[in-house]
Short mmCIF file of N, CA and C in Angstrom, two decimals:
data_model
loop_
_atom_site.label_atom_id
_atom_site.label_comp_id
_atom_site.label_asym_id
_atom_site.label_seq_id
_atom_site.Cartn_x
_atom_site.Cartn_y
_atom_site.Cartn_z
N UNK A 1 14.59 80.44 -52.99
CA UNK A 1 13.79 79.82 -54.23
C UNK A 1 14.28 78.66 -54.59
N UNK A 2 15.55 78.48 -54.68
CA UNK A 2 16.19 77.39 -55.40
C UNK A 2 15.85 75.92 -54.31
N UNK A 3 15.37 76.30 -53.24
CA UNK A 3 15.11 74.99 -52.31
C UNK A 3 13.56 74.75 -52.68
N UNK A 4 12.74 75.62 -52.82
CA UNK A 4 11.44 75.13 -53.28
C UNK A 4 11.48 74.73 -54.55
N UNK A 5 12.12 75.08 -55.60
CA UNK A 5 11.95 74.52 -57.15
C UNK A 5 12.97 72.80 -56.84
N UNK A 6 14.06 72.81 -55.81
CA UNK A 6 14.55 71.44 -55.90
C UNK A 6 13.37 70.60 -55.15
N UNK A 7 13.01 71.19 -53.97
CA UNK A 7 11.67 70.34 -53.38
C UNK A 7 10.65 70.12 -54.12
N UNK A 8 9.84 70.81 -54.70
CA UNK A 8 8.77 70.80 -56.05
C UNK A 8 9.22 69.80 -56.90
N UNK A 9 10.38 69.71 -57.40
CA UNK A 9 10.99 68.80 -58.60
C UNK A 9 11.24 67.41 -57.90
N UNK A 10 11.59 67.30 -56.87
CA UNK A 10 11.76 65.64 -56.14
C UNK A 10 10.48 65.32 -55.72
N UNK A 11 9.35 66.18 -55.50
CA UNK A 11 8.00 65.68 -54.91
C UNK A 11 7.39 65.18 -56.31
N UNK A 12 7.67 65.93 -57.18
CA UNK A 12 6.94 65.34 -58.82
C UNK A 12 7.58 63.97 -59.11
N UNK A 13 9.13 63.83 -58.98
CA UNK A 13 9.71 62.40 -59.38
C UNK A 13 9.07 61.71 -58.40
N UNK A 14 9.22 61.50 -57.15
CA UNK A 14 8.54 60.40 -56.29
C UNK A 14 7.30 60.27 -56.25
N UNK A 15 6.44 61.41 -57.04
CA UNK A 15 5.13 60.83 -57.52
C UNK A 15 4.75 60.23 -58.56
N UNK A 16 5.77 60.82 -59.64
CA UNK A 16 5.93 59.91 -60.48
C UNK A 16 6.41 58.61 -60.72
N UNK A 17 7.16 58.56 -60.04
CA UNK A 17 7.75 56.91 -59.68
C UNK A 17 7.11 56.21 -59.12
N UNK A 18 6.10 56.54 -58.19
CA UNK A 18 5.05 55.54 -57.47
C UNK A 18 3.86 55.08 -58.64
N UNK A 19 3.70 56.33 -59.18
CA UNK A 19 2.56 56.10 -60.31
C UNK A 19 3.35 54.82 -60.98
N UNK A 20 4.13 54.95 -61.48
CA UNK A 20 4.95 54.20 -62.68
C UNK A 20 5.23 52.97 -62.03
N UNK A 21 5.47 52.53 -60.74
CA UNK A 21 6.02 51.14 -60.08
C UNK A 21 4.46 50.77 -59.85
N UNK A 22 3.10 51.34 -59.42
CA UNK A 22 1.79 50.67 -58.85
C UNK A 22 1.10 50.73 -60.42
N UNK A 23 1.47 51.17 -61.52
CA UNK A 23 0.61 51.15 -62.55
C UNK A 23 0.23 49.49 -63.10
N UNK A 24 -0.55 49.33 -63.77
CA UNK A 24 -0.84 48.02 -64.23
C UNK A 24 -0.28 47.91 -65.58
N UNK A 25 0.33 46.99 -66.00
CA UNK A 25 0.98 46.96 -67.48
C UNK A 25 -0.64 46.50 -68.17
N UNK A 26 -0.68 47.31 -69.47
CA UNK A 26 -1.57 46.72 -70.35
C UNK A 26 -1.11 46.03 -71.41
N UNK A 27 -1.38 44.85 -71.78
CA UNK A 27 -1.10 44.24 -73.07
C UNK A 27 -1.69 44.24 -74.09
N UNK A 28 -1.08 44.18 -75.52
CA UNK A 28 -2.39 44.20 -76.70
C UNK A 28 -1.88 43.03 -77.56
N UNK A 29 -2.59 42.11 -77.80
CA UNK A 29 -2.56 41.13 -78.63
C UNK A 29 -3.61 41.74 -80.14
N UNK A 30 -2.59 41.32 -81.15
CA UNK A 30 -3.04 41.75 -82.15
C UNK A 30 -3.02 40.64 -83.57
N UNK A 31 -3.76 40.37 -84.34
CA UNK A 31 -3.81 39.51 -85.57
C UNK A 31 -4.35 40.01 -86.63
N UNK A 32 -3.91 39.44 -87.79
CA UNK A 32 -3.95 40.07 -89.26
C UNK A 32 -5.45 38.67 -90.08
N UNK A 33 -6.32 39.39 -90.60
CA UNK A 33 -6.80 38.35 -91.16
C UNK A 33 -7.11 38.88 -92.57
N UNK A 34 -7.13 37.94 -93.72
CA UNK A 34 -7.06 38.38 -95.27
C UNK A 34 -8.81 38.09 -95.38
N UNK A 35 -9.09 38.94 -95.54
CA UNK A 35 -10.60 39.22 -96.01
C UNK A 35 -10.93 39.18 -98.01
N UNK A 36 -11.41 38.53 -98.81
CA UNK A 36 -11.17 38.59 -99.87
C UNK A 36 -12.85 38.60 -100.21
N UNK A 37 -13.16 39.66 -100.70
CA UNK A 37 -14.31 39.79 -101.39
C UNK A 37 -14.53 39.45 -102.86
N UNK A 38 -15.55 38.94 -103.21
CA UNK A 38 -16.14 38.35 -104.48
C UNK A 38 -16.12 39.67 -105.39
N UNK A 39 -15.40 39.69 -106.00
CA UNK A 39 -15.49 40.99 -107.10
C UNK A 39 -16.63 40.26 -107.99
N UNK A 40 -17.55 41.58 -107.96
CA UNK A 40 -18.55 41.42 -109.56
C UNK A 40 -18.22 41.40 -110.57
N UNK A 41 -18.59 40.49 -111.32
CA UNK A 41 -18.48 41.04 -113.28
C UNK A 41 -19.17 42.35 -113.54
N UNK A 42 -18.33 43.51 -113.58
CA UNK A 42 -19.26 44.57 -113.82
C UNK A 42 -18.65 45.03 -115.19
N UNK A 43 -19.41 45.70 -115.70
CA UNK A 43 -18.63 46.14 -117.08
C UNK A 43 -18.00 47.48 -116.88
N UNK A 44 -17.53 48.16 -117.86
CA UNK A 44 -16.32 49.16 -117.59
C UNK A 44 -17.08 50.35 -116.81
N UNK A 45 -18.17 50.76 -117.47
CA UNK A 45 -19.03 51.86 -116.78
C UNK A 45 -19.71 51.37 -115.60
N UNK A 46 -19.80 50.39 -114.91
CA UNK A 46 -20.12 50.06 -113.72
C UNK A 46 -19.08 49.75 -112.94
N UNK A 47 -17.89 50.25 -113.30
CA UNK A 47 -16.78 50.05 -112.16
C UNK A 47 -16.78 50.74 -110.93
N UNK A 48 -17.62 51.74 -110.92
CA UNK A 48 -17.48 52.54 -109.85
C UNK A 48 -18.29 52.31 -108.82
N UNK A 49 -19.67 51.44 -109.17
CA UNK A 49 -20.34 50.80 -107.98
C UNK A 49 -19.85 49.53 -107.69
N UNK A 50 -18.72 49.00 -108.70
CA UNK A 50 -18.12 47.70 -107.93
C UNK A 50 -17.50 48.09 -106.89
N UNK A 51 -16.75 49.03 -107.05
CA UNK A 51 -15.55 49.46 -105.85
C UNK A 51 -16.23 49.90 -105.32
N UNK A 52 -17.32 50.76 -104.89
CA UNK A 52 -18.45 51.01 -103.87
C UNK A 52 -18.75 49.87 -102.61
N UNK A 53 -18.99 48.60 -103.89
CA UNK A 53 -19.39 47.58 -103.00
C UNK A 53 -18.30 46.94 -102.11
N UNK A 54 -17.07 46.95 -102.98
CA UNK A 54 -15.99 46.31 -102.22
C UNK A 54 -15.86 46.77 -101.03
N UNK A 55 -16.06 48.44 -100.98
CA UNK A 55 -15.51 49.26 -99.72
C UNK A 55 -16.75 48.68 -98.77
N UNK A 56 -18.37 48.52 -98.86
CA UNK A 56 -18.99 48.43 -98.07
C UNK A 56 -19.15 46.88 -97.51
N UNK A 57 -18.15 45.84 -98.33
CA UNK A 57 -18.06 44.44 -98.10
C UNK A 57 -16.88 44.81 -96.76
N UNK A 58 -16.12 45.57 -96.74
CA UNK A 58 -15.06 45.71 -95.70
C UNK A 58 -15.61 46.42 -94.51
N UNK A 59 -16.49 47.24 -94.72
CA UNK A 59 -17.20 47.94 -93.39
C UNK A 59 -17.96 46.85 -92.97
N UNK A 60 -18.56 45.95 -93.29
CA UNK A 60 -19.23 45.05 -93.21
C UNK A 60 -18.51 44.06 -92.05
N UNK A 61 -17.30 43.74 -92.58
CA UNK A 61 -16.60 42.57 -92.20
C UNK A 61 -16.21 43.51 -90.44
N UNK A 62 -15.67 44.59 -90.84
CA UNK A 62 -15.42 45.47 -89.44
C UNK A 62 -16.61 44.92 -88.42
N UNK A 63 -17.73 45.72 -88.44
CA UNK A 63 -18.83 45.24 -87.78
C UNK A 63 -19.21 44.22 -87.46
N UNK A 64 -19.19 42.84 -88.53
CA UNK A 64 -19.17 41.79 -87.94
C UNK A 64 -18.15 41.05 -86.84
N UNK A 65 -16.71 41.74 -86.97
CA UNK A 65 -16.07 41.37 -85.99
C UNK A 65 -16.44 41.98 -85.02
N UNK A 66 -16.94 43.15 -84.77
CA UNK A 66 -17.12 43.74 -83.32
C UNK A 66 -18.49 43.75 -82.87
N UNK A 67 -19.28 42.56 -83.64
CA UNK A 67 -20.39 42.01 -83.04
C UNK A 67 -20.74 41.60 -81.79
N UNK A 68 -21.65 41.31 -80.99
CA UNK A 68 -21.92 40.66 -79.78
C UNK A 68 -21.97 39.39 -80.11
N UNK A 69 -22.48 38.96 -81.18
CA UNK A 69 -22.52 37.49 -81.42
C UNK A 69 -21.16 36.65 -81.82
N UNK A 70 -19.93 37.15 -82.25
CA UNK A 70 -19.07 37.14 -82.18
C UNK A 70 -18.52 37.00 -80.98
N UNK A 71 -18.64 38.16 -80.14
CA UNK A 71 -18.25 38.28 -78.37
C UNK A 71 -18.69 37.07 -78.07
N UNK A 72 -19.70 36.80 -77.80
CA UNK A 72 -20.14 35.57 -77.37
C UNK A 72 -20.09 34.36 -77.57
N UNK A 73 -19.49 34.35 -78.63
CA UNK A 73 -18.76 33.09 -79.58
C UNK A 73 -17.52 32.77 -78.55
N UNK A 74 -16.75 33.84 -78.68
CA UNK A 74 -15.45 33.79 -78.05
C UNK A 74 -15.84 33.54 -76.45
N UNK A 75 -16.67 33.98 -75.65
CA UNK A 75 -16.86 33.97 -74.30
C UNK A 75 -17.28 32.19 -74.05
N UNK A 76 -17.84 31.78 -75.07
CA UNK A 76 -18.51 30.07 -74.96
C UNK A 76 -16.93 29.34 -75.41
N UNK A 77 -16.46 29.69 -76.56
CA UNK A 77 -15.18 29.12 -76.71
C UNK A 77 -13.91 29.05 -75.70
N UNK A 78 -13.85 29.91 -75.04
CA UNK A 78 -12.53 29.99 -73.68
C UNK A 78 -12.92 29.74 -72.53
N UNK A 79 -14.73 29.70 -72.43
CA UNK A 79 -15.46 29.23 -71.27
C UNK A 79 -15.23 30.46 -70.00
N UNK A 80 -15.60 31.17 -70.64
CA UNK A 80 -14.88 32.65 -69.34
C UNK A 80 -16.30 33.04 -68.49
N UNK A 81 -17.48 31.95 -68.88
CA UNK A 81 -18.35 32.25 -67.58
C UNK A 81 -17.68 31.10 -66.36
N UNK A 82 -17.36 30.14 -66.57
CA UNK A 82 -16.96 29.36 -65.58
C UNK A 82 -15.75 30.02 -64.69
N UNK A 83 -14.77 30.47 -65.75
CA UNK A 83 -13.46 30.94 -65.13
C UNK A 83 -14.02 32.39 -64.18
N UNK A 84 -14.99 33.08 -64.84
CA UNK A 84 -15.59 34.40 -63.99
C UNK A 84 -15.97 33.90 -62.78
N UNK A 85 -16.92 32.73 -62.74
CA UNK A 85 -17.45 32.27 -61.36
C UNK A 85 -16.51 31.71 -60.69
N UNK A 86 -15.39 31.25 -60.93
CA UNK A 86 -14.16 31.20 -60.03
C UNK A 86 -13.57 32.18 -59.37
N UNK A 87 -13.56 33.05 -60.50
CA UNK A 87 -12.85 34.35 -59.78
C UNK A 87 -13.85 35.26 -58.60
N UNK A 88 -14.76 35.21 -58.85
CA UNK A 88 -15.63 35.89 -57.77
C UNK A 88 -16.01 35.05 -56.69
N UNK A 89 -15.91 33.32 -56.99
CA UNK A 89 -15.76 32.65 -55.48
C UNK A 89 -14.38 33.00 -54.73
N UNK A 90 -13.53 33.05 -55.71
CA UNK A 90 -12.07 33.28 -54.96
C UNK A 90 -12.09 34.40 -54.28
N UNK A 91 -12.43 35.70 -54.63
CA UNK A 91 -12.54 36.88 -54.49
C UNK A 91 -13.24 36.90 -53.11
N UNK A 92 -14.54 36.43 -53.12
CA UNK A 92 -15.70 36.23 -51.88
C UNK A 92 -15.10 35.71 -50.85
N UNK A 93 -14.32 34.73 -51.00
CA UNK A 93 -13.74 34.00 -49.82
C UNK A 93 -12.43 34.76 -49.51
N UNK A 94 -11.88 35.45 -49.80
CA UNK A 94 -10.59 36.34 -49.81
C UNK A 94 -11.24 37.10 -48.65
N UNK A 95 -10.56 37.16 -47.47
CA UNK A 95 -10.67 38.24 -46.43
C UNK A 95 -10.04 39.44 -46.70
N UNK A 96 -10.62 40.85 -46.43
CA UNK A 96 -10.17 42.17 -46.91
C UNK A 96 -8.85 42.09 -45.77
N UNK A 97 -7.77 42.64 -46.26
CA UNK A 97 -6.79 42.83 -44.89
C UNK A 97 -6.33 44.34 -45.41
N UNK A 98 -5.99 45.15 -44.59
CA UNK A 98 -5.45 46.31 -44.34
C UNK A 98 -6.46 47.42 -43.92
N UNK A 99 -6.14 48.42 -44.66
CA UNK A 99 -7.27 49.51 -44.10
C UNK A 99 -8.51 49.32 -45.12
N UNK A 100 -8.89 48.86 -45.82
CA UNK A 100 -10.27 48.41 -46.63
C UNK A 100 -10.96 47.67 -45.85
N UNK A 101 -10.24 46.44 -45.54
CA UNK A 101 -10.91 45.59 -44.47
C UNK A 101 -11.46 46.02 -43.00
N UNK A 102 -10.56 46.57 -42.63
CA UNK A 102 -10.73 46.95 -41.40
C UNK A 102 -12.12 48.18 -41.57
N UNK A 103 -12.02 49.23 -42.53
CA UNK A 103 -13.24 49.82 -42.55
C UNK A 103 -14.43 48.87 -42.67
N UNK A 104 -14.40 47.90 -43.64
CA UNK A 104 -15.64 47.43 -43.95
C UNK A 104 -15.98 46.66 -42.39
N UNK A 105 -15.07 46.12 -41.50
CA UNK A 105 -15.70 45.33 -40.48
C UNK A 105 -16.25 46.49 -39.66
N UNK A 106 -15.64 47.77 -39.43
CA UNK A 106 -16.25 48.91 -38.65
C UNK A 106 -17.76 49.61 -39.07
N UNK A 107 -18.01 49.03 -40.23
CA UNK A 107 -19.08 49.73 -41.02
C UNK A 107 -20.20 48.73 -40.56
N UNK A 108 -19.70 47.14 -40.90
CA UNK A 108 -20.46 46.63 -40.56
C UNK A 108 -21.17 46.35 -38.88
N UNK A 109 -19.97 46.77 -38.10
CA UNK A 109 -20.24 46.96 -36.58
C UNK A 109 -21.14 47.88 -36.26
N UNK A 110 -21.26 49.17 -37.00
CA UNK A 110 -21.83 50.41 -36.92
C UNK A 110 -23.49 50.09 -37.20
N UNK A 111 -23.54 49.64 -38.39
CA UNK A 111 -24.70 49.13 -39.17
C UNK A 111 -25.64 48.18 -38.48
N UNK A 112 -24.74 47.01 -37.71
CA UNK A 112 -25.39 46.09 -36.80
C UNK A 112 -25.93 46.79 -35.35
N UNK A 113 -25.43 47.87 -35.11
CA UNK A 113 -25.44 48.23 -33.63
C UNK A 113 -26.66 49.38 -33.81
N UNK A 114 -27.06 49.98 -34.77
CA UNK A 114 -27.87 50.83 -35.13
C UNK A 114 -29.16 50.01 -35.69
N UNK A 115 -29.04 48.68 -35.97
CA UNK A 115 -30.05 48.01 -36.67
C UNK A 115 -30.49 48.28 -38.02
N UNK A 116 -29.25 48.46 -38.60
CA UNK A 116 -29.55 48.57 -40.14
C UNK A 116 -28.69 47.46 -40.74
N UNK A 117 -29.52 46.47 -41.30
CA UNK A 117 -28.87 45.10 -41.73
C UNK A 117 -28.95 44.85 -43.01
N UNK A 118 -28.97 46.52 -43.70
CA UNK A 118 -29.00 46.35 -45.18
C UNK A 118 -27.67 46.06 -45.92
N UNK A 119 -26.71 46.09 -45.25
CA UNK A 119 -25.65 45.51 -45.67
C UNK A 119 -25.50 43.94 -45.70
N UNK A 120 -26.19 43.44 -45.28
CA UNK A 120 -26.33 41.79 -44.90
C UNK A 120 -27.40 41.35 -45.69
N UNK A 121 -28.11 42.10 -46.39
CA UNK A 121 -29.22 41.47 -47.54
C UNK A 121 -28.46 40.98 -48.43
N UNK A 122 -29.60 39.57 -48.72
CA UNK A 122 -28.98 38.74 -49.75
C UNK A 122 -28.80 39.63 -51.44
N UNK A 123 -27.91 39.23 -51.59
CA UNK A 123 -27.37 39.86 -53.28
C UNK A 123 -27.65 39.00 -54.40
N UNK A 124 -28.59 39.23 -54.95
CA UNK A 124 -29.19 38.45 -56.24
C UNK A 124 -28.06 37.70 -57.01
N UNK A 125 -27.98 36.50 -57.10
CA UNK A 125 -26.76 36.19 -58.12
C UNK A 125 -27.00 36.34 -59.72
N UNK A 126 -25.89 36.81 -60.07
CA UNK A 126 -25.90 36.77 -61.69
C UNK A 126 -26.41 35.32 -62.12
N UNK A 127 -27.38 35.47 -63.24
CA UNK A 127 -27.65 34.16 -64.21
C UNK A 127 -26.34 34.25 -65.02
N UNK A 128 -25.97 32.90 -66.08
CA UNK A 128 -25.00 32.61 -66.43
C UNK A 128 -25.22 33.10 -67.95
N UNK A 129 -26.41 33.43 -68.25
CA UNK A 129 -26.88 34.23 -69.30
C UNK A 129 -26.59 35.64 -69.16
N UNK A 130 -26.69 36.19 -68.07
CA UNK A 130 -26.48 37.57 -67.83
C UNK A 130 -24.70 37.99 -67.99
N UNK A 131 -24.46 36.99 -67.22
CA UNK A 131 -22.54 36.97 -66.85
C UNK A 131 -22.22 36.79 -68.38
N UNK A 132 -22.78 36.23 -69.22
CA UNK A 132 -22.18 35.94 -70.52
C UNK A 132 -22.32 37.20 -71.32
N UNK A 133 -23.48 37.64 -71.24
CA UNK A 133 -24.02 39.32 -71.91
C UNK A 133 -22.70 40.32 -71.31
N UNK A 134 -22.38 40.05 -70.23
CA UNK A 134 -21.23 40.99 -69.46
C UNK A 134 -19.88 41.00 -70.06
N UNK A 135 -19.67 39.79 -69.86
CA UNK A 135 -18.19 39.32 -70.67
C UNK A 135 -18.27 39.65 -72.09
N UNK A 136 -19.42 39.29 -72.76
CA UNK A 136 -19.27 39.39 -73.94
C UNK A 136 -19.02 41.35 -74.29
N UNK A 137 -19.61 41.99 -73.63
CA UNK A 137 -19.86 43.43 -73.52
C UNK A 137 -18.42 44.00 -73.72
N UNK A 138 -17.57 43.52 -72.57
CA UNK A 138 -16.57 43.68 -71.92
C UNK A 138 -15.59 43.36 -73.06
N UNK A 139 -15.87 42.27 -73.78
CA UNK A 139 -14.78 41.84 -75.02
C UNK A 139 -14.83 42.66 -76.34
N UNK A 140 -16.25 43.18 -76.29
CA UNK A 140 -16.95 44.12 -77.80
C UNK A 140 -15.86 45.41 -77.31
N UNK A 141 -15.94 46.20 -76.10
CA UNK A 141 -15.32 47.26 -75.73
C UNK A 141 -14.01 47.19 -76.10
N UNK A 142 -13.39 46.11 -75.99
CA UNK A 142 -11.60 45.89 -76.05
C UNK A 142 -11.48 45.76 -77.31
N UNK A 143 -12.02 45.43 -78.20
CA UNK A 143 -11.59 45.12 -79.72
C UNK A 143 -11.64 46.00 -80.70
N UNK A 144 -10.28 46.43 -81.12
CA UNK A 144 -10.04 47.31 -82.20
C UNK A 144 -10.13 47.07 -83.81
N UNK A 145 -10.43 47.27 -84.43
CA UNK A 145 -10.75 46.49 -86.04
C UNK A 145 -10.19 47.81 -87.05
N UNK A 146 -9.57 47.55 -88.08
CA UNK A 146 -9.03 48.27 -88.99
C UNK A 146 -8.48 47.56 -89.76
N UNK A 147 -8.70 48.39 -91.07
CA UNK A 147 -8.33 47.86 -92.34
C UNK A 147 -7.10 48.83 -93.07
N UNK A 148 -6.18 48.11 -93.59
CA UNK A 148 -4.95 49.10 -94.41
C UNK A 148 -5.48 49.58 -95.69
N UNK A 149 -4.72 50.59 -95.60
CA UNK A 149 -5.45 51.41 -97.40
C UNK A 149 -4.80 50.27 -98.50
N UNK A 150 -5.91 50.18 -99.43
CA UNK A 150 -5.39 49.71 -100.45
C UNK A 150 -5.07 47.90 -100.36
N UNK A 151 -5.90 47.53 -99.02
CA UNK A 151 -5.44 46.15 -98.61
C UNK A 151 -6.46 45.26 -98.32
N UNK A 152 -6.18 43.98 -98.52
CA UNK A 152 -7.49 43.11 -98.20
C UNK A 152 -7.41 42.68 -96.66
N UNK A 153 -5.98 43.11 -95.92
CA UNK A 153 -5.86 42.76 -94.71
C UNK A 153 -6.64 43.25 -93.83
N UNK A 154 -7.29 42.76 -92.75
CA UNK A 154 -7.88 43.56 -91.48
C UNK A 154 -7.35 43.05 -90.19
N UNK A 155 -6.96 44.38 -89.47
CA UNK A 155 -6.06 43.90 -88.24
C UNK A 155 -7.10 44.22 -87.05
N UNK A 156 -7.11 43.33 -86.23
CA UNK A 156 -7.60 43.10 -85.28
C UNK A 156 -6.86 43.11 -83.84
N UNK A 157 -7.29 43.56 -82.92
CA UNK A 157 -6.26 43.76 -81.51
C UNK A 157 -7.39 44.00 -80.35
N UNK A 158 -6.88 43.23 -79.35
CA UNK A 158 -7.01 43.27 -77.93
C UNK A 158 -6.68 43.25 -76.96
N UNK A 159 -6.94 44.51 -75.70
CA UNK A 159 -5.91 44.69 -74.73
C UNK A 159 -6.63 44.10 -73.50
N UNK A 160 -5.65 43.66 -72.80
CA UNK A 160 -6.01 43.28 -71.13
C UNK A 160 -4.67 43.21 -70.48
N UNK A 161 -4.96 43.14 -68.97
CA UNK A 161 -3.89 43.30 -68.14
C UNK A 161 -3.07 42.05 -67.73
N UNK A 162 -3.75 40.79 -68.43
CA UNK A 162 -3.24 39.47 -68.58
C UNK A 162 -2.98 39.15 -69.95
N UNK A 163 -1.46 39.29 -70.38
CA UNK A 163 -0.94 38.72 -71.63
C UNK A 163 -1.56 37.59 -72.38
N UNK A 164 -1.83 36.36 -71.60
CA UNK A 164 -2.21 35.30 -71.84
C UNK A 164 -3.79 35.56 -72.66
N UNK A 165 -4.49 36.21 -71.48
CA UNK A 165 -5.87 36.21 -71.80
C UNK A 165 -6.47 37.22 -73.08
N UNK A 166 -5.34 38.14 -73.62
CA UNK A 166 -5.24 39.07 -74.56
C UNK A 166 -5.02 38.20 -75.67
N UNK A 167 -4.25 37.03 -75.78
CA UNK A 167 -3.93 36.27 -77.14
C UNK A 167 -4.59 35.18 -76.91
N UNK A 168 -5.60 34.74 -75.82
CA UNK A 168 -6.31 33.84 -75.96
C UNK A 168 -7.60 34.61 -76.78
N UNK A 169 -8.20 35.21 -76.39
CA UNK A 169 -9.40 36.31 -76.94
C UNK A 169 -9.40 36.43 -78.37
N UNK A 170 -7.84 37.05 -78.62
CA UNK A 170 -7.80 37.34 -80.16
C UNK A 170 -7.77 35.62 -81.05
N UNK A 171 -6.75 35.11 -80.64
CA UNK A 171 -7.41 33.64 -81.28
C UNK A 171 -8.73 33.43 -81.69
N UNK A 172 -9.38 33.42 -80.51
CA UNK A 172 -10.59 32.62 -80.46
C UNK A 172 -11.70 33.54 -81.27
N UNK A 173 -11.26 35.01 -81.17
CA UNK A 173 -12.16 36.16 -82.02
C UNK A 173 -11.86 35.42 -83.55
N UNK A 174 -10.53 35.32 -84.12
CA UNK A 174 -10.21 34.98 -85.65
C UNK A 174 -11.08 33.86 -85.98
N UNK A 175 -10.97 33.18 -85.01
CA UNK A 175 -11.31 31.53 -85.30
C UNK A 175 -12.96 31.65 -85.52
N UNK A 176 -13.42 32.50 -84.30
CA UNK A 176 -15.16 32.37 -84.62
C UNK A 176 -15.60 33.24 -85.66
N UNK A 177 -14.87 34.50 -85.96
CA UNK A 177 -14.73 35.25 -87.42
C UNK A 177 -14.75 34.18 -88.29
N UNK A 178 -14.05 33.26 -88.41
CA UNK A 178 -13.78 32.63 -90.07
C UNK A 178 -14.77 31.45 -90.02
N UNK A 179 -15.57 30.91 -88.52
CA UNK A 179 -16.40 29.88 -88.84
C UNK A 179 -17.96 30.92 -89.10
#
């Protein structure tokens, strides 16, 4: 039983090492924004209402930071549509290599042999607006907004596999919110 335990432990270590070596690191960029609500002039008996309005102010600011309009402004500021198009063109021109490329070629040959040319049907290109909406949705999905307790600071963060992209997006997001 000792050898079985040692073998299982070794296999688990090898699998864990492989996963750790091949995993893509995720970087997080964070920023803090000071949001100062306008305090309404309230009498002593209306202080409860005034504090509720301040709470609503911060909830509204969180929603604005996570809105599609802000995300689309970030896409425009960073010219992400053109960057996306260039990446897609580079990926299209790059020939698959290894097993996936070989399997793709075999599938194309089999389809051509049996007269199934569905794989070579023209693919409708996405419009710039569609790409912009898709990229804005991706940015929206990656934004995390929170606020401190008893604080006027709003914390925003964004995660990406590219550290420079994460930093650029979080900076553009802050600028778009301020505008």
